[in-house]
mmCIF file of C-alpha atoms in Angstrom:
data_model
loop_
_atom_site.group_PDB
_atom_site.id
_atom_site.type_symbol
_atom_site.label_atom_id
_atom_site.label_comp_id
_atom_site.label_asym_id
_atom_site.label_seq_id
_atom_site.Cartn_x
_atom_site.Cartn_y
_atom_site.Cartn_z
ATOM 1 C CA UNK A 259 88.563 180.250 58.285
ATOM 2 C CA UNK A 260 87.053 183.463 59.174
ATOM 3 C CA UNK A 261 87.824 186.201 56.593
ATOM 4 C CA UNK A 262 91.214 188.044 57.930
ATOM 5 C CA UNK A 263 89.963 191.121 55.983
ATOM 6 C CA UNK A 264 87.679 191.815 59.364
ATOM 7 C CA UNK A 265 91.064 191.711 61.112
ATOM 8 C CA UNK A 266 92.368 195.395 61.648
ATOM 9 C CA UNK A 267 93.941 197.525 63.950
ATOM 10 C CA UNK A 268 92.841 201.359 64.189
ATOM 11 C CA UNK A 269 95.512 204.446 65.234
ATOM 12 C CA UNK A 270 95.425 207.724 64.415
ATOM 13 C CA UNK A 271 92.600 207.069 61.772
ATOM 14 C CA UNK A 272 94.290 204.210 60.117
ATOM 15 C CA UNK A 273 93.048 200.326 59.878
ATOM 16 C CA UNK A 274 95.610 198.392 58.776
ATOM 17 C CA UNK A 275 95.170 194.624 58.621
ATOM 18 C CA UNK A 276 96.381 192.795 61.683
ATOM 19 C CA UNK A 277 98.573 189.887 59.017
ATOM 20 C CA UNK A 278 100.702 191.377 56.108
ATOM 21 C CA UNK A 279 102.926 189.745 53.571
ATOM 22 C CA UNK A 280 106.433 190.431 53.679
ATOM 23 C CA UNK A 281 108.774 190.373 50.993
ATOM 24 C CA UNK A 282 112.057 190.795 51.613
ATOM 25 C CA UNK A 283 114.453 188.780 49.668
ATOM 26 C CA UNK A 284 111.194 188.073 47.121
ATOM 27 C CA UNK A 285 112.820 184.685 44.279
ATOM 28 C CA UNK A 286 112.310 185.232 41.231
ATOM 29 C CA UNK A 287 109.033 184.851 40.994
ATOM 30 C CA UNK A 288 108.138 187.296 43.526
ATOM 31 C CA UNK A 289 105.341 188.590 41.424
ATOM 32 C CA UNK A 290 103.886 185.266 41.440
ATOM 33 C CA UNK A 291 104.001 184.537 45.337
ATOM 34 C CA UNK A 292 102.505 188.531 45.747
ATOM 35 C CA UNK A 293 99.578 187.479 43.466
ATOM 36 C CA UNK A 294 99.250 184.177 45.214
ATOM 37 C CA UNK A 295 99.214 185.638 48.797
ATOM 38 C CA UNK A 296 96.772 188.745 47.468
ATOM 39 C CA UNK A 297 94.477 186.215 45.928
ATOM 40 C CA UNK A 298 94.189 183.740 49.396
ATOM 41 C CA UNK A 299 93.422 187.008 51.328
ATOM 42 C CA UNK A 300 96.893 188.539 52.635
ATOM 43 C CA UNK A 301 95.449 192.460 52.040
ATOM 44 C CA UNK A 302 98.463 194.321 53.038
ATOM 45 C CA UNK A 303 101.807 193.772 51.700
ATOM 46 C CA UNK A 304 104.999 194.927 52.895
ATOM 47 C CA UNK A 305 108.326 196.047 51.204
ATOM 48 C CA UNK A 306 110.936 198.609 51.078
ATOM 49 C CA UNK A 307 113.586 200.490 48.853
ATOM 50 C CA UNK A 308 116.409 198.617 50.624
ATOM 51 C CA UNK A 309 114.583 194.957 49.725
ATOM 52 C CA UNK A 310 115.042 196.010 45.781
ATOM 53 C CA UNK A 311 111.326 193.778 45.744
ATOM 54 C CA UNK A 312 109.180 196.857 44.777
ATOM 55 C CA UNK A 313 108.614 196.174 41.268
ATOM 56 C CA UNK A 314 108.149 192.479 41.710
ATOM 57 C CA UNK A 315 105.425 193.742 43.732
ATOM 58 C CA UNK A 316 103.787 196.388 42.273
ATOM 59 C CA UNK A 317 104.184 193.435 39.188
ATOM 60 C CA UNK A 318 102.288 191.136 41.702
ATOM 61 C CA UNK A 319 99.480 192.990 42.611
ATOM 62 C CA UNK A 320 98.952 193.260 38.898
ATOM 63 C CA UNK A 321 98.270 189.947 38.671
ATOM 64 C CA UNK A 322 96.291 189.717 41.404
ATOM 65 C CA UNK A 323 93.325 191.499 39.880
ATOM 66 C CA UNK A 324 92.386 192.517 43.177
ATOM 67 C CA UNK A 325 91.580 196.588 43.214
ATOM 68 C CA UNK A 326 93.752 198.615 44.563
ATOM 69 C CA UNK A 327 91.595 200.760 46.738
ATOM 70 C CA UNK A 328 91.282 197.249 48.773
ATOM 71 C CA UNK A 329 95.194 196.682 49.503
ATOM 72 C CA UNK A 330 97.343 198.267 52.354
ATOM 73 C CA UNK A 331 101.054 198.391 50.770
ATOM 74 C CA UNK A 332 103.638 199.546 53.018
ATOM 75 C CA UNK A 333 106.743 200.337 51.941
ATOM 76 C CA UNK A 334 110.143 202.153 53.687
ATOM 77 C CA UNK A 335 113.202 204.789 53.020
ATOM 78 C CA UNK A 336 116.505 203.458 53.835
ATOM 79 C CA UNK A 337 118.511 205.529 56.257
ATOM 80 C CA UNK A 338 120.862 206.610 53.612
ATOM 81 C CA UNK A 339 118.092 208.934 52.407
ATOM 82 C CA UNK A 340 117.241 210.712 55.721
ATOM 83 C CA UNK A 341 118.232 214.082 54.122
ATOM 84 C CA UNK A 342 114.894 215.691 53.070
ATOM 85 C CA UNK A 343 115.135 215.782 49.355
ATOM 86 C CA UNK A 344 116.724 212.800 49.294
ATOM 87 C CA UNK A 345 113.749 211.082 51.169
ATOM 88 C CA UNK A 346 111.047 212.576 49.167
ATOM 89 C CA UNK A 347 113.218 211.595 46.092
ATOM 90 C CA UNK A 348 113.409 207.870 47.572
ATOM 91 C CA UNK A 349 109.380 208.305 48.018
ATOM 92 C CA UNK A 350 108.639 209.342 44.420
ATOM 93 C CA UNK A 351 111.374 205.962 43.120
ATOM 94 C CA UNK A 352 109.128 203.527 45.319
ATOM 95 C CA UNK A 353 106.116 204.770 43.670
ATOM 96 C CA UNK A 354 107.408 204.501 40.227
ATOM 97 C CA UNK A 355 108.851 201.230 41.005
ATOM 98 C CA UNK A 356 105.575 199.965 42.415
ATOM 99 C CA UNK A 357 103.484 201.547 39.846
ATOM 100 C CA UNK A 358 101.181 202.655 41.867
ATOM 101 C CA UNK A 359 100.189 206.518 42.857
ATOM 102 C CA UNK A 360 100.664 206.238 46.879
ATOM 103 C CA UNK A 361 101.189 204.030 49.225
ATOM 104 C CA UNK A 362 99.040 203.233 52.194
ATOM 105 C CA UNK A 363 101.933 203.472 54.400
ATOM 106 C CA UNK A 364 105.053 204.834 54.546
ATOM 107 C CA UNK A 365 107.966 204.333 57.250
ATOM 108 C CA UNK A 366 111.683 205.556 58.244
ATOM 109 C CA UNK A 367 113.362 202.251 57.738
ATOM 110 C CA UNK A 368 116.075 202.686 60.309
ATOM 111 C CA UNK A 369 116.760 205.661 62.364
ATOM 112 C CA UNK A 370 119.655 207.631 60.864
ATOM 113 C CA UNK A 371 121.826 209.608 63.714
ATOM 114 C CA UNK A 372 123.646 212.141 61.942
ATOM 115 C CA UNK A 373 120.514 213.462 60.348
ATOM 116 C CA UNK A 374 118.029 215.638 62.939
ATOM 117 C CA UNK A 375 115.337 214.042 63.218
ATOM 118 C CA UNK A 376 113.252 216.836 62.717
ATOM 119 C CA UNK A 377 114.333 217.021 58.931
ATOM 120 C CA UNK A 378 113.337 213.068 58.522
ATOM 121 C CA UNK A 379 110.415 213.367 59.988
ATOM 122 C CA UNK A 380 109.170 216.825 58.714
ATOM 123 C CA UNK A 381 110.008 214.855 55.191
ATOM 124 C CA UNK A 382 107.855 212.225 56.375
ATOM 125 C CA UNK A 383 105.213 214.319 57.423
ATOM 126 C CA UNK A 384 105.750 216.330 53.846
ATOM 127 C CA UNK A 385 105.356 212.705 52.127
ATOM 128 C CA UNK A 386 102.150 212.643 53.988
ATOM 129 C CA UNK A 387 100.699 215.632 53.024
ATOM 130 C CA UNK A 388 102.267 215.620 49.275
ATOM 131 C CA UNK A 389 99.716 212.033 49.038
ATOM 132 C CA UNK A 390 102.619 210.065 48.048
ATOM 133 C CA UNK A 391 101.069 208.285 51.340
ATOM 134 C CA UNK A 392 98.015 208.143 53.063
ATOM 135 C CA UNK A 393 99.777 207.080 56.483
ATOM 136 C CA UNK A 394 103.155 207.085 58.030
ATOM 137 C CA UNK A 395 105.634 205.930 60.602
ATOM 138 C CA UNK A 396 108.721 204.441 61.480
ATOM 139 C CA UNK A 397 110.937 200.770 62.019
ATOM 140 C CA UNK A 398 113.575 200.215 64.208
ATOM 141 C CA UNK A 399 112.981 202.499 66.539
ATOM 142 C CA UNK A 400 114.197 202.804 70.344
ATOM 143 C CA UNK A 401 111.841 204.075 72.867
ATOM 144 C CA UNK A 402 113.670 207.271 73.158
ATOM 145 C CA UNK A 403 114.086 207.757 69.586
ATOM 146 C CA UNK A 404 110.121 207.126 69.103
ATOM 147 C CA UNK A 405 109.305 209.441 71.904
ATOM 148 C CA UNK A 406 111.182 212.141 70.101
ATOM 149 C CA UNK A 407 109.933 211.167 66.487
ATOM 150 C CA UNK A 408 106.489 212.037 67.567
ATOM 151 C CA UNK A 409 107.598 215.016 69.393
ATOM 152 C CA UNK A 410 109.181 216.800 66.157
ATOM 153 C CA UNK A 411 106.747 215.058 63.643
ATOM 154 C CA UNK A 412 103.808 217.404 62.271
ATOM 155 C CA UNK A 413 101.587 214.527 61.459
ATOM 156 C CA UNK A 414 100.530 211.284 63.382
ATOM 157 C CA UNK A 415 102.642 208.118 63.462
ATOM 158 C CA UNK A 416 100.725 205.125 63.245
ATOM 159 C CA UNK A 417 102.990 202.326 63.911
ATOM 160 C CA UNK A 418 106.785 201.347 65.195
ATOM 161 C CA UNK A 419 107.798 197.935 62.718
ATOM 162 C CA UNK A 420 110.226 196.366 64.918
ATOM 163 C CA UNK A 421 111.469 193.017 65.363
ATOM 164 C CA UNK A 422 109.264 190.542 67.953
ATOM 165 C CA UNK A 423 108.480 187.328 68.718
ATOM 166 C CA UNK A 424 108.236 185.136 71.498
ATOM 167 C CA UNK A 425 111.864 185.255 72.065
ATOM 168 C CA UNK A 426 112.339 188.765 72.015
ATOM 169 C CA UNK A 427 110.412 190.669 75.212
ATOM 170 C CA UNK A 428 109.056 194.276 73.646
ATOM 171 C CA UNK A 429 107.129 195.285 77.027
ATOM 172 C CA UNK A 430 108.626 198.715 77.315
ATOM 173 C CA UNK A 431 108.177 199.331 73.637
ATOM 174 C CA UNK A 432 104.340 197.952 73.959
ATOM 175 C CA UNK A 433 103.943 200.071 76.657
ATOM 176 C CA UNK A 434 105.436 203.246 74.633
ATOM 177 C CA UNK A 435 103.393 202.692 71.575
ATOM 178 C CA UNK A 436 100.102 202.691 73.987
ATOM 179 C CA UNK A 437 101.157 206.012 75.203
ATOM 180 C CA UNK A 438 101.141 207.282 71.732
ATOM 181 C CA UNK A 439 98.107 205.478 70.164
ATOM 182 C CA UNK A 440 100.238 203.258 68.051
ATOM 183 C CA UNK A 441 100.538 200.046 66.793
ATOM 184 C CA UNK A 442 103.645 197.477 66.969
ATOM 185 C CA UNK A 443 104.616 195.820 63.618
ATOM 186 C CA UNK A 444 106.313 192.392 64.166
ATOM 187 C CA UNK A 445 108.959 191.138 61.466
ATOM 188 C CA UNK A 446 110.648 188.072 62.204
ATOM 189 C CA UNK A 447 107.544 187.020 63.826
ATOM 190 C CA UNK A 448 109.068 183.259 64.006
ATOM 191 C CA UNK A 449 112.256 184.355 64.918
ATOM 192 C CA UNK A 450 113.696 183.177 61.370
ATOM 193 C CA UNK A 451 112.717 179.757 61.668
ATOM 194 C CA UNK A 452 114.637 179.817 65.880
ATOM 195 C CA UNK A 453 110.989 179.111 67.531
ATOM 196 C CA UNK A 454 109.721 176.329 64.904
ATOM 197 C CA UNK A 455 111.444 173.438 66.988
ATOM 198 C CA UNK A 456 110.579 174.788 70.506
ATOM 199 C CA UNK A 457 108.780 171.877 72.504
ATOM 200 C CA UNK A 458 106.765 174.534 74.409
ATOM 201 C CA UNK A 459 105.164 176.206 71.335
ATOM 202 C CA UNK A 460 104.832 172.663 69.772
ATOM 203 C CA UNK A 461 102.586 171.245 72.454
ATOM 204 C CA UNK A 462 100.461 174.353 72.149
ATOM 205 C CA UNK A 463 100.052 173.772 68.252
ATOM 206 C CA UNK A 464 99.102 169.949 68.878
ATOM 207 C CA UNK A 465 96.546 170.987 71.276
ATOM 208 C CA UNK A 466 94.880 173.105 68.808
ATOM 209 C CA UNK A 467 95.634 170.760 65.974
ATOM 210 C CA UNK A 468 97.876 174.021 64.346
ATOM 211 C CA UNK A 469 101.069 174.414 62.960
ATOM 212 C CA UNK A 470 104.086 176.209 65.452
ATOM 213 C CA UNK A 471 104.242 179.256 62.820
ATOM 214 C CA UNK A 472 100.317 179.675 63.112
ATOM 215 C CA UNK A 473 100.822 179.639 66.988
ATOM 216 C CA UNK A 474 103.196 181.825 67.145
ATOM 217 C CA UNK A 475 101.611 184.274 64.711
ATOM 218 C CA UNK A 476 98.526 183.841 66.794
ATOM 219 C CA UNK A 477 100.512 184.766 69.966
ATOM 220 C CA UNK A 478 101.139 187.690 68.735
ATOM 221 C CA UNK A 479 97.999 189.424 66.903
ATOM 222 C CA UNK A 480 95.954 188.214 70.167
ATOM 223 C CA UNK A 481 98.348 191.033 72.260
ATOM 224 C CA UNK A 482 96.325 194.295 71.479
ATOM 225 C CA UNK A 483 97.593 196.406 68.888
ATOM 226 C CA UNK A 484 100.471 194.220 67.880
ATOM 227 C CA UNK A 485 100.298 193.056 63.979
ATOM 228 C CA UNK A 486 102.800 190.921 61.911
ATOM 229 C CA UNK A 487 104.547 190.448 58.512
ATOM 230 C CA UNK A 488 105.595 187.222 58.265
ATOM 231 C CA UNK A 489 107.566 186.143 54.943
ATOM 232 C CA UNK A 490 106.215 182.698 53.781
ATOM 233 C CA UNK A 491 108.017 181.520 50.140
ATOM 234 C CA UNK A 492 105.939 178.289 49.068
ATOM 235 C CA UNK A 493 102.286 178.943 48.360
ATOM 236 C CA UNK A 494 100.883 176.437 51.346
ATOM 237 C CA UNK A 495 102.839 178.608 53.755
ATOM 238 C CA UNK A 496 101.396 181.515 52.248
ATOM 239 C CA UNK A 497 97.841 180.003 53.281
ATOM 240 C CA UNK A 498 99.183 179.149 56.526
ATOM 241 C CA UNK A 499 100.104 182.001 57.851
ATOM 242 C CA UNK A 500 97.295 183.806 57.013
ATOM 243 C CA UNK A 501 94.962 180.762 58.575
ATOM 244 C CA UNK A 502 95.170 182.274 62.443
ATOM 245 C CA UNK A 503 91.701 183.734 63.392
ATOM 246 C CA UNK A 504 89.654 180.843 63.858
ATOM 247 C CA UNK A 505 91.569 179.325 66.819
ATOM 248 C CA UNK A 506 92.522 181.562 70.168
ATOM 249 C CA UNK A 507 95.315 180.833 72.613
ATOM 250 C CA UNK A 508 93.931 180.580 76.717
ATOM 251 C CA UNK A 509 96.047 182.709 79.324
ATOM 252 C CA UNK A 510 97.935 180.100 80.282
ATOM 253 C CA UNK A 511 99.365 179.473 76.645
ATOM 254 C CA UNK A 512 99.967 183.248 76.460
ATOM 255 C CA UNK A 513 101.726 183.470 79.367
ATOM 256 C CA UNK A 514 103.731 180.004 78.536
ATOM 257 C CA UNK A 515 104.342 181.148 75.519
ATOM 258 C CA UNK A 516 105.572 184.998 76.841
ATOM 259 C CA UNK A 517 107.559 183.050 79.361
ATOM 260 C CA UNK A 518 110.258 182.203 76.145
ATOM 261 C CA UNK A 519 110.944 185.550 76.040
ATOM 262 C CA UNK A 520 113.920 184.937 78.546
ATOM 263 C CA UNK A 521 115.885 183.598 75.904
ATOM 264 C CA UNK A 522 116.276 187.312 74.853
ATOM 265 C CA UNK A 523 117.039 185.989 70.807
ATOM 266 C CA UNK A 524 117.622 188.803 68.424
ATOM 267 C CA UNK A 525 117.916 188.183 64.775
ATOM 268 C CA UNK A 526 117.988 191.459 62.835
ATOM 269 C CA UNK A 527 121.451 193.702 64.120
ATOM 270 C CA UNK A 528 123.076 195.141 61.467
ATOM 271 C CA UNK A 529 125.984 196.622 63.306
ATOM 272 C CA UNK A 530 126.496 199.258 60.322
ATOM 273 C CA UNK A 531 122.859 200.248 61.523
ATOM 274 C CA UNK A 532 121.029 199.179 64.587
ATOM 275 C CA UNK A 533 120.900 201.386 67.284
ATOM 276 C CA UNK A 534 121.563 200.383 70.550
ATOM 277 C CA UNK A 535 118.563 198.432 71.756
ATOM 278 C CA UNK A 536 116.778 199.167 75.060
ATOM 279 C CA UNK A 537 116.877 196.696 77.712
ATOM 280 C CA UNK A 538 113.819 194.866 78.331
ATOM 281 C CA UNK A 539 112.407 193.126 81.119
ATOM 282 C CA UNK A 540 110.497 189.732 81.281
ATOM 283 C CA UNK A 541 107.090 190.397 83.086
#
């Protein structure tokens, strides 16, 4: 396997690695699976205030041993904090939680409406320049609302973390985050387990003797400037996920695979939250 930590993505003076661990809904030993995934060569992992995971792992990369000045940890502000002391307080909690003195990246978890953006943002951007982070951007963002988050922000955003897989068409957004030098982050990069059965993506995986969750990673890190987080729980998943750069997907796989995307599956729409999506075309 070719070392992933050669794997980045560059915007706005930021490499961030192209594979990251996500831990959401961490078990109980969380810090365990953190140290495991830091140790087989996962360099940025991924959490966030709402997850309640930051101590397990801050805990985590503890016991990895591995220094900190070689990790990327991302980690987000819930919407309920989009006021600007509130979000700098929510900041200063998620580095105390994760014991560590900044974070590599920090994001506006979901877009909050009844706040101006300009005060999230500006908070963001005051995050930024405080060096609770080193980099910053947002999640869950609609085309419109990321066209006017880098309007009013003082500082650069890097990336848009958004949900996408080969189920889900993001064209628009891709094209969007081009425009503005930025990178898309993938969650549900498997669509929650939804693409692991398809026939389609399992005759790819035969053919290059590869697992459907390796395939489907590699579908999407072989787009330019399109990274994931995928959320493996059992240590051999944890290696698996992270074993995609040795292998590369032809055209016509891409475009078989991109061709799923009618099927227009969305996982993650928290009514209480989610905006209202754009409407994407199938190219």
């Amino acid at each position: 396997m070719q070392s992933p930590q050669a794997f980045t993505l560059a915007a706005h003076g930021a490499h961030m690695p192209a594979i990251g661990y996500g831990t959401m809904e961490l078990p109980k030993r969380g810090p365990e699976l953190v140290a495991y995934a830091i140790k087989s060569g996962y360099r940025l992992i991924d959490t966030a205030r709402k997850y309640g995971t930051e101590e397990k792992v801050g805990e985590g990369i503890r016991l990895s041993g591995i220094a900190r000045k070689d990790l990327w940890v991302t980690t987000k502000v819930t919407e309920l904090d989009a006021r600007e002391a509130d979000f700098l307080r929510s900041a200063e909690t998620s580095l105390k939680a994760l014991g560590l003195d900044y974070v590599d990246l920090l994001l506006v978890h979901w877009p909050q409406p009844n706040v101006p953006f300009a005060e999230t943002l500006g908070a963001l951007a005051k995050a930024k320049r405080g060096g609770l982070t080193r980099h910053i951007g947002v999640s869950n963002f609609t085309i419109a609302m990321l066209d006017e988050a880098v309007k009013v922000c003082p500082e650069p955003l890097i990336t848009n973390q958004i949900e996408y897989h080969a189920y889900l068409p993001q064209d628009r957004m891709l094209a969007a985050l081009k425009r503005h030098g930025m990178i898309l982050t993938a969650y549900c990069p498997m669509a929650r387990g939804k693409l692991l059965g398809d026939p389609v993506v399992g005759e790819i995986a035969r053919a290059h003797g590869k697992t459907i969750g390796q395939v489907c990673l590699r579908w999407l890190i072989q787009q330019p400037m399109v990274a994931a987080v995928p959320r493996p729980l059992e240590e051999a998943h944890i290696e698996e996920d992270l074993d995609v750069f040795d292998f590369s997907l032809s055209e016509d796989e891409m475009r078989r695979m991109s061709a799923l995307r009618s099927r227009r599956v969305r996982i993650a729409n928290p009514p209480e939250r989610a905006p209202t999506w754009d409407v994407e075309t199938v190219g």
